Every structure is written in C-alpha cells, then in structure tokens.
Amino acid sequence: MTNEAQAAYSAPTRTDRGPRKAFDKPHLEPEALIVKLRGQGMVIDAKTALPYLRQIGGYRLKGYWYQWQDAETRRFRGHVHFDQVIRRYEFDRELRRITSDALERIELAVRTVMSNVLSRREGPHWFMKEDLFTWPQGWRHQTFLEKVRDEIDRVRKKPFIAHYRATYDSPEFPPSWVVSECLSFGSWTHAYKGLANGEYRKEISRRFGVEACAVFDTWLHAFAVLRNTVAHHGRLLGAQTSVTPGDYRKRGLSFNRRRTFFVTASVISYIGARLGYGRSWEGDLQSLMERFPDIPVELGLGFPPNWREQPGWASQSSIPRLAQ
C-alpha cells in the first residue's frame, strides 16, 4: 500500500469549522470542476474524467477523493490521479452489487422463516394480533398495521394483491405469505423485535444459527440499514457503518473495529453459510479484491490480511445449513 493510500484513510477529521454561515458555493459545470481539481493538485485527463463527472456527478465522486485532500488547504496530498478515483468508484459499485445480492437472499429467508413459523403457530394473519407484540415506547400496534397498509397500498396493482381484494372481503389484509411480498426488510425487522413470545423469537433465530435473540435483533437491523445503503447507491469504501451487528461470542464473532464493513460482511458470511451460499459470498469478495489489488481494503473496509481465516469465514464448513 502506498503512503498516499494510507494517508487517504488516516487523515484527521476536521471538527472545528467555526461559526455557521450562509451557503454561497456556486454551481460548477464539469469543465470548471476539472480546472478547480487541477488547481488543487490532482492530475486529471479531461477526456477520461468528463463522462464520469457528467453521468455520476462531482459531488458523489468527491466521496472517493476527499480523503486525499488537506482539510485546511483542500490541496491533494502526494500524487493523486483521477484514474485512482475511478478505480475506487468502480470497486465500490461492484461491492454494492454483490452485497445487494447477498442481502436479498437473507431478506427472503427471513421473510419466509418468520411467515412459516408464526403462521403455523398463530395462523396466517398473526401480524394482526396485538397481544403477540410488545412494541417500544411511542409505538402502538396500530402504527405497525398502518405501516403494513401503506406498503400493501404501494403495490396494490400487483396481481396477488388485486386478486385478494377482489376475492375476499375480510380480513382487510392478505395472509402472511402474501404480505411478505410487500413489506420492506425494515418492517420485518421491527416485527421480529416486537414479538413478545421469546420462544417464537428463538425458534426463528435458531434457523439462522443464532441462539441469542438480542444478537439476532442487531443483525437484522444492521442488514436492513445496509440494504437501504446499497439500494440508494451509498458509499461503502471508506465509510463508517451507522449500525453495527452485535457480537456473537458463542461462535467467535467478536470485533474491535466495530464500525467497518468487515463486521457486517462477517455476519453475512455466517448467515450465508446457513443458507448455503456463504462460500459464494466469500468467493465474490475475494475475486473483487483480486481485480482491484490497489484498493486498501484494510483501511477502507476493515478487512485484515487474513480475513478469510477469521470467525464466520473459515468456520463455515462446520455450520449446519438452514433446515428446509
């Protein structure tokens, strides 16, 4: 790793910005932005840079170059070329793609397991039973049902929703296995956390190899937030995660640098092994890193050099798969 790359992820964050003021920055066309970046010390070829600046925008790309800038002078430290920015952007875009695929598998499994377990125990409309939940302060069961109604209405023209409403006059909502096609991952996360019956919660979490329901709570929350991040094209490289999954020491999953992508990636790997695609997730990450060997994944994402030997990764073969 070059000194420039190290500096890009170890630069101090400027916290003392002085008094607030009115925003007065002018709009810059891509050509003007190139002139500005050159003046700040970046090596930039207009023919290469213009398509990226026009199609992606300088503000989004700034997330991949600002770490190289001095916080006071805004000049770039060392020899920084716009091609390096492109490499980071393309790496991050591909990382979002494979992460989205992995989280999609987890989300569908969570929906299915919750629907199957609770429908068998409480009937197809379990989510309508107020006494099945204990909501946090400020929430009411009606709040949850309003959320369900809104998300169903959003896809009301889908054939399966239109069919239910044309065929049945009660209950208001379709059965759980239909509703599962409508609700967001975040809504399922809230539903799991709100379940009052600890045995139901444990029966669900055990299907994913987790005995501690409180830990599984944090994992679902972290997955839902990361799912939203990648769905809205949020940056992963060099960014700290806002929500972190809890440690699961029973399986050796305990982390020091908690707010890194590596922590959630390790938990995805652990769950992925239960779902039967853990090695695919690991292989996709390894392949990506091999294609972009210049990307500092340890500083930018928290991956240690021996990441494949860490808990949740090397132990995959010993983790039983999810029962069908």
PDB file of N, CA and C in Angstrom, residues 125-191:
ATOM      1  N   HIS A 125     -52.779 -14.815   9.724  1.00  0.00           N
ATOM      2  CA  HIS A 125     -52.846 -13.375   9.981  1.00  0.00           C
ATOM      3  C   HIS A 125     -52.273 -13.025  11.348  1.00  0.00           C
ATOM      4  N   TRP A 126     -51.210 -13.704  11.723  1.00  0.00           N
ATOM      5  CA  TRP A 126     -50.579 -13.494  13.024  1.00  0.00           C
ATOM      6  C   TRP A 126     -50.182 -12.044  13.259  1.00  0.00           C
ATOM      7  N   PHE A 127     -49.787 -11.362  12.217  1.00  0.00           N
ATOM      8  CA  PHE A 127     -49.281  -9.996  12.361  1.00  0.00           C
ATOM      9  C   PHE A 127     -50.375  -9.016  12.770  1.00  0.00           C
ATOM     10  N   MET A 128     -51.638  -9.431  12.690  1.00  0.00           N
ATOM     11  CA  MET A 128     -52.741  -8.566  13.087  1.00  0.00           C
ATOM     12  C   MET A 128     -53.065  -8.683  14.578  1.00  0.00           C
ATOM     13  N   LYS A 129     -52.481  -9.644  15.270  1.00  0.00           N
ATOM     14  CA  LYS A 129     -52.784  -9.894  16.679  1.00  0.00           C
ATOM     15  C   LYS A 129     -51.966  -8.967  17.584  1.00  0.00           C
ATOM     16  N   GLU A 130     -52.657  -8.048  18.215  1.00  0.00           N
ATOM     17  CA  GLU A 130     -51.967  -7.059  19.042  1.00  0.00           C
ATOM     18  C   GLU A 130     -51.247  -7.698  20.217  1.00  0.00           C
ATOM     19  N   ASP A 131     -51.842  -8.734  20.825  1.00  0.00           N
ATOM     20  CA  ASP A 131     -51.231  -9.331  22.016  1.00  0.00           C
ATOM     21  C   ASP A 131     -49.997 -10.164  21.692  1.00  0.00           C
ATOM     22  N   LEU A 132     -49.681 -10.299  20.420  1.00  0.00           N
ATOM     23  CA  LEU A 132     -48.483 -11.057  20.025  1.00  0.00           C
ATOM     24  C   LEU A 132     -47.221 -10.194  20.100  1.00  0.00           C
ATOM     25  N   PHE A 133     -47.418  -8.875  20.286  1.00  0.00           N
ATOM     26  CA  PHE A 133     -46.289  -7.957  20.219  1.00  0.00           C
ATOM     27  C   PHE A 133     -46.171  -7.098  21.474  1.00  0.00           C
ATOM     28  N   THR A 134     -44.949  -6.717  21.750  1.00  0.00           N
ATOM     29  CA  THR A 134     -44.654  -5.712  22.768  1.00  0.00           C
ATOM     30  C   THR A 134     -43.808  -4.647  22.089  1.00  0.00           C
ATOM     31  N   TRP A 135     -44.419  -3.525  21.771  1.00  0.00           N
ATOM     32  CA  TRP A 135     -43.747  -2.503  20.987  1.00  0.00           C
ATOM     33  C   TRP A 135     -42.989  -1.532  21.884  1.00  0.00           C
ATOM     34  N   PRO A 136     -41.901  -0.934  21.386  1.00  0.00           N
ATOM     35  CA  PRO A 136     -41.158   0.058  22.179  1.00  0.00           C
ATOM     36  C   PRO A 136     -42.008   1.283  22.463  1.00  0.00           C
ATOM     37  N   GLN A 137     -41.573   2.050  23.454  1.00  0.00           N
ATOM     38  CA  GLN A 137     -42.317   3.245  23.842  1.00  0.00           C
ATOM     39  C   GLN A 137     -42.497   4.177  22.638  1.00  0.00           C
ATOM     40  N   GLY A 138     -43.714   4.682  22.491  1.00  0.00           N
ATOM     41  CA  GLY A 138     -44.006   5.559  21.369  1.00  0.00           C
ATOM     42  C   GLY A 138     -44.639   4.837  20.198  1.00  0.00           C
ATOM     43  N   TRP A 139     -44.593   3.490  20.233  1.00  0.00           N
ATOM     44  CA  TRP A 139     -45.210   2.687  19.169  1.00  0.00           C
ATOM     45  C   TRP A 139     -46.526   2.101  19.677  1.00  0.00           C
ATOM     46  N   ARG A 140     -47.463   1.917  18.771  1.00  0.00           N
ATOM     47  CA  ARG A 140     -48.685   1.181  19.042  1.00  0.00           C
ATOM     48  C   ARG A 140     -48.826   0.119  17.950  1.00  0.00           C
ATOM     49  N   HIS A 141     -49.595  -0.920  18.239  1.00  0.00           N
ATOM     50  CA  HIS A 141     -49.781  -1.942  17.214  1.00  0.00           C
ATOM     51  C   HIS A 141     -50.444  -1.347  15.983  1.00  0.00           C
ATOM     52  N   GLN A 142     -51.312  -0.364  16.218  1.00  0.00           N
ATOM     53  CA  GLN A 142     -51.972   0.290  15.103  1.00  0.00           C
ATOM     54  C   GLN A 142     -50.960   0.988  14.198  1.00  0.00           C
ATOM     55  N   THR A 143     -49.874   1.483  14.790  1.00  0.00           N
ATOM     56  CA  THR A 143     -48.811   2.116  13.999  1.00  0.00           C
ATOM     57  C   THR A 143     -48.199   1.107  13.038  1.00  0.00           C
ATOM     58  N   PHE A 144     -47.947  -0.093  13.554  1.00  0.00           N
ATOM     59  CA  PHE A 144     -47.387  -1.151  12.722  1.00  0.00           C
ATOM     60  C   PHE A 144     -48.347  -1.537  11.605  1.00  0.00           C
ATOM     61  N   LEU A 145     -49.636  -1.694  11.937  1.00  0.00           N
ATOM     62  CA  LEU A 145     -50.618  -2.071  10.924  1.00  0.00           C
ATOM     63  C   LEU A 145     -50.791  -0.983   9.870  1.00  0.00           C
ATOM     64  N   GLU A 146     -50.660   0.272  10.288  1.00  0.00           N
ATOM     65  CA  GLU A 146     -50.722   1.367   9.306  1.00  0.00           C
ATOM     66  C   GLU A 146     -49.549   1.282   8.338  1.00  0.00           C
ATOM     67  N   LYS A 147     -48.387   0.881   8.872  1.00  0.00           N
ATOM     68  CA  LYS A 147     -47.220   0.689   8.022  1.00  0.00           C
ATOM     69  C   LYS A 147     -47.466  -0.454   7.030  1.00  0.00           C
ATOM     70  N   VAL A 148     -48.054  -1.545   7.530  1.00  0.00           N
ATOM     71  CA  VAL A 148     -48.387  -2.669   6.659  1.00  0.00           C
ATOM     72  C   VAL A 148     -49.363  -2.225   5.569  1.00  0.00           C
ATOM     73  N   ARG A 149     -50.384  -1.465   5.958  1.00  0.00           N
ATOM     74  CA  ARG A 149     -51.386  -0.991   4.994  1.00  0.00           C
ATOM     75  C   ARG A 149     -50.743  -0.112   3.926  1.00  0.00           C
ATOM     76  N   ASP A 150     -49.861   0.784   4.353  1.00  0.00           N
ATOM     77  CA  ASP A 150     -49.202   1.677   3.401  1.00  0.00           C
ATOM     78  C   ASP A 150     -48.368   0.904   2.391  1.00  0.00           C
ATOM     79  N   GLU A 151     -47.642  -0.105   2.880  1.00  0.00           N
ATOM     80  CA  GLU A 151     -46.754  -0.849   1.982  1.00  0.00           C
ATOM     81  C   GLU A 151     -47.556  -1.744   1.040  1.00  0.00           C
ATOM     82  N   ILE A 152     -48.704  -2.255   1.498  1.00  0.00           N
ATOM     83  CA  ILE A 152     -49.572  -3.030   0.607  1.00  0.00           C
ATOM     84  C   ILE A 152     -50.196  -2.116  -0.440  1.00  0.00           C
ATOM     85  N   ASP A 153     -50.665  -0.940  -0.006  1.00  0.00           N
ATOM     86  CA  ASP A 153     -51.275   0.001  -0.952  1.00  0.00           C
ATOM     87  C   ASP A 153     -50.282   0.438  -2.023  1.00  0.00           C
ATOM     88  N   ARG A 154     -49.020   0.503  -1.648  1.00  0.00           N
ATOM     89  CA  ARG A 154     -47.990   0.934  -2.599  1.00  0.00           C
ATOM     90  C   ARG A 154     -47.882  -0.027  -3.784  1.00  0.00           C
ATOM     91  N   VAL A 155     -48.204  -1.312  -3.541  1.00  0.00           N
ATOM     92  CA  VAL A 155     -48.118  -2.315  -4.622  1.00  0.00           C
ATOM     93  C   VAL A 155     -49.501  -2.893  -4.912  1.00  0.00           C
ATOM     94  N   ARG A 156     -50.534  -2.097  -4.692  1.00  0.00           N
ATOM     95  CA  ARG A 156     -51.910  -2.584  -4.805  1.00  0.00           C
ATOM     96  C   ARG A 156     -52.265  -3.094  -6.205  1.00  0.00           C
ATOM     97  N   LYS A 157     -51.530  -2.664  -7.225  1.00  0.00           N
ATOM     98  CA  LYS A 157     -51.838  -3.109  -8.587  1.00  0.00           C
ATOM     99  C   LYS A 157     -51.174  -4.443  -8.925  1.00  0.00           C
ATOM    100  N   LYS A 158     -50.354  -4.942  -8.016  1.00  0.00           N
ATOM    101  CA  LYS A 158     -49.746  -6.250  -8.242  1.00  0.00           C
ATOM    102  C   LYS A 158     -50.856  -7.299  -8.300  1.00  0.00           C
ATOM    103  N   PRO A 159     -50.736  -8.289  -9.178  1.00  0.00           N
ATOM    104  CA  PRO A 159     -51.815  -9.282  -9.340  1.00  0.00           C
ATOM    105  C   PRO A 159     -52.207  -9.980  -8.044  1.00  0.00           C
ATOM    106  N   PHE A 160     -51.248 -10.310  -7.184  1.00  0.00           N
ATOM    107  CA  PHE A 160     -51.587 -11.061  -5.978  1.00  0.00           C
ATOM    108  C   PHE A 160     -52.369 -10.217  -4.970  1.00  0.00           C
ATOM    109  N   ILE A 161     -52.131  -8.900  -4.949  1.00  0.00           N
ATOM    110  CA  ILE A 161     -52.912  -8.015  -4.079  1.00  0.00           C
ATOM    111  C   ILE A 161     -54.292  -7.774  -4.676  1.00  0.00           C
ATOM    112  N   ALA A 162     -54.329  -7.496  -5.974  1.00  0.00           N
ATOM    113  CA  ALA A 162     -55.608  -7.271  -6.649  1.00  0.00           C
ATOM    114  C   ALA A 162     -56.506  -8.506  -6.537  1.00  0.00           C
ATOM    115  N   HIS A 163     -55.918  -9.696  -6.643  1.00  0.00           N
ATOM    116  CA  HIS A 163     -56.687 -10.935  -6.539  1.00  0.00           C
ATOM    117  C   HIS A 163     -57.293 -11.079  -5.151  1.00  0.00           C
ATOM    118  N   TYR A 164     -56.510 -10.813  -4.114  1.00  0.00           N
ATOM    119  CA  TYR A 164     -57.027 -10.958  -2.754  1.00  0.00           C
ATOM    120  C   TYR A 164     -58.187  -9.995  -2.517  1.00  0.00           C
ATOM    121  N   ARG A 165     -58.030  -8.760  -2.914  1.00  0.00           N
ATOM    122  CA  ARG A 165     -59.054  -7.755  -2.656  1.00  0.00           C
ATOM    123  C   ARG A 165     -60.314  -8.005  -3.490  1.00  0.00           C
ATOM    124  N   ALA A 166     -60.156  -8.610  -4.651  1.00  0.00           N
ATOM    125  CA  ALA A 166     -61.318  -8.906  -5.481  1.00  0.00           C
ATOM    126  C   ALA A 166     -62.050 -10.164  -5.024  1.00  0.00           C
ATOM    127  N   THR A 167     -61.350 -11.011  -4.267  1.00  0.00           N
ATOM    128  CA  THR A 167     -61.909 -12.308  -3.890  1.00  0.00           C
ATOM    129  C   THR A 167     -62.421 -12.353  -2.456  1.00  0.00           C
ATOM    130  N   TYR A 168     -61.741 -11.649  -1.546  1.00  0.00           N
ATOM    131  CA  TYR A 168     -62.081 -11.744  -0.126  1.00  0.00           C
ATOM    132  C   TYR A 168     -62.455 -10.363   0.430  1.00  0.00           C
ATOM    133  N   ASP A 169     -63.431 -10.370   1.350  1.00  0.00           N
ATOM    134  CA  ASP A 169     -63.808  -9.101   1.972  1.00  0.00           C
ATOM    135  C   ASP A 169     -63.288  -8.972   3.394  1.00  0.00           C
ATOM    136  N   SER A 170     -62.706 -10.032   3.933  1.00  0.00           N
ATOM    137  CA  SER A 170     -62.093  -9.968   5.261  1.00  0.00           C
ATOM    138  C   SER A 170     -61.136 -11.152   5.420  1.00  0.00           C
ATOM    139  N   PRO A 171     -60.117 -11.018   6.262  1.00  0.00           N
ATOM    140  CA  PRO A 171     -59.671  -9.777   6.901  1.00  0.00           C
ATOM    141  C   PRO A 171     -59.215  -8.727   5.866  1.00  0.00           C
ATOM    142  N   GLU A 172     -58.950  -7.554   6.370  1.00  0.00           N
ATOM    143  CA  GLU A 172     -58.513  -6.473   5.477  1.00  0.00           C
ATOM    144  C   GLU A 172     -57.225  -6.842   4.750  1.00  0.00           C
ATOM    145  N   PHE A 173     -56.320  -7.495   5.480  1.00  0.00           N
ATOM    146  CA  PHE A 173     -55.002  -7.795   4.925  1.00  0.00           C
ATOM    147  C   PHE A 173     -54.929  -9.220   4.397  1.00  0.00           C
ATOM    148  N   PRO A 174     -54.127  -9.452   3.365  1.00  0.00           N
ATOM    149  CA  PRO A 174     -53.880 -10.817   2.884  1.00  0.00           C
ATOM    150  C   PRO A 174     -53.119 -11.615   3.944  1.00  0.00           C
ATOM    151  N   PRO A 175     -52.985 -12.918   3.754  1.00  0.00           N
ATOM    152  CA  PRO A 175     -52.222 -13.726   4.712  1.00  0.00           C
ATOM    153  C   PRO A 175     -50.741 -13.370   4.708  1.00  0.00           C
ATOM    154  N   SER A 176     -50.059 -13.847   5.717  1.00  0.00           N
ATOM    155  CA  SER A 176     -48.656 -13.503   5.932  1.00  0.00           C
ATOM    156  C   SER A 176     -47.787 -13.774   4.716  1.00  0.00           C
ATOM    157  N   TRP A 177     -48.004 -14.906   4.050  1.00  0.00           N
ATOM    158  CA  TRP A 177     -47.141 -15.245   2.918  1.00  0.00           C
ATOM    159  C   TRP A 177     -47.349 -14.314   1.725  1.00  0.00           C
ATOM    160  N   VAL A 178     -48.475 -13.654   1.660  1.00  0.00           N
ATOM    161  CA  VAL A 178     -48.682 -12.633   0.627  1.00  0.00           C
ATOM    162  C   VAL A 178     -48.097 -11.300   1.095  1.00  0.00           C
ATOM    163  N   VAL A 179     -48.371 -10.959   2.351  1.00  0.00           N
ATOM    164  CA  VAL A 179     -47.840  -9.709   2.910  1.00  0.00           C
ATOM    165  C   VAL A 179     -46.314  -9.691   2.848  1.00  0.00           C
ATOM    166  N   SER A 180     -45.701 -10.857   2.965  1.00  0.00           N
ATOM    167  CA  SER A 180     -44.235 -10.919   2.944  1.00  0.00           C
ATOM    168  C   SER A 180     -43.653 -10.424   1.631  1.00  0.00           C
ATOM    169  N   GLU A 181     -44.468 -10.429   0.567  1.00  0.00           N
ATOM    170  CA  GLU A 181     -44.015  -9.932  -0.723  1.00  0.00           C
ATOM    171  C   GLU A 181     -44.089  -8.413  -0.814  1.00  0.00           C
ATOM    172  N   CYS A 182     -44.692  -7.785   0.190  1.00  0.00           N
ATOM    173  CA  CYS A 182     -44.930  -6.334   0.143  1.00  0.00           C
ATOM    174  C   CYS A 182     -44.068  -5.549   1.123  1.00  0.00           C
ATOM    175  N   LEU A 183     -43.832  -6.116   2.308  1.00  0.00           N
ATOM    176  CA  LEU A 183     -43.173  -5.351   3.360  1.00  0.00           C
ATOM    177  C   LEU A 183     -41.672  -5.222   3.131  1.00  0.00           C
ATOM    178  N   SER A 184     -41.124  -4.105   3.556  1.00  0.00           N
ATOM    179  CA  SER A 184     -39.684  -3.871   3.465  1.00  0.00           C
ATOM    180  C   SER A 184     -38.946  -4.701   4.508  1.00  0.00           C
ATOM    181  N   PHE A 185     -37.650  -4.834   4.330  1.00  0.00           N
ATOM    182  CA  PHE A 185     -36.822  -5.550   5.288  1.00  0.00           C
ATOM    183  C   PHE A 185     -36.918  -4.871   6.661  1.00  0.00           C
ATOM    184  N   GLY A 186     -36.970  -3.548   6.648  1.00  0.00           N
ATOM    185  CA  GLY A 186     -37.077  -2.817   7.907  1.00  0.00           C
ATOM    186  C   GLY A 186     -38.335  -3.166   8.669  1.00  0.00           C
ATOM    187  N   SER A 187     -39.448  -3.359   7.963  1.00  0.00           N
ATOM    188  CA  SER A 187     -40.703  -3.723   8.618  1.00  0.00           C
ATOM    189  C   SER A 187     -40.625  -5.115   9.236  1.00  0.00           C
ATOM    190  N   TRP A 188     -39.981  -6.048   8.542  1.00  0.00           N
ATOM    191  CA  TRP A 188     -39.802  -7.383   9.108  1.00  0.00           C
ATOM    192  C   TRP A 188     -38.896  -7.328  10.335  1.00  0.00           C
ATOM    193  N   THR A 189     -37.895  -6.468  10.283  1.00  0.00           N
ATOM    194  CA  THR A 189     -37.002  -6.302  11.435  1.00  0.00           C
ATOM    195  C   THR A 189     -37.781  -5.809  12.649  1.00  0.00           C
ATOM    196  N   HIS A 190     -38.653  -4.818  12.449  1.00  0.00           N
ATOM    197  CA  HIS A 190     -39.486  -4.311  13.541  1.00  0.00           C
ATOM    198  C   HIS A 190     -40.414  -5.402  14.070  1.00  0.00           C
ATOM    199  N   ALA A 191     -40.972  -6.188  13.172  1.00  0.00           N
ATOM    200  CA  ALA A 191     -41.893  -7.240  13.586  1.00  0.00           C
ATOM    201  C   ALA A 191     -41.182  -8.281  14.452  1.00  0.00           C
TER     202      ALA A 191
END
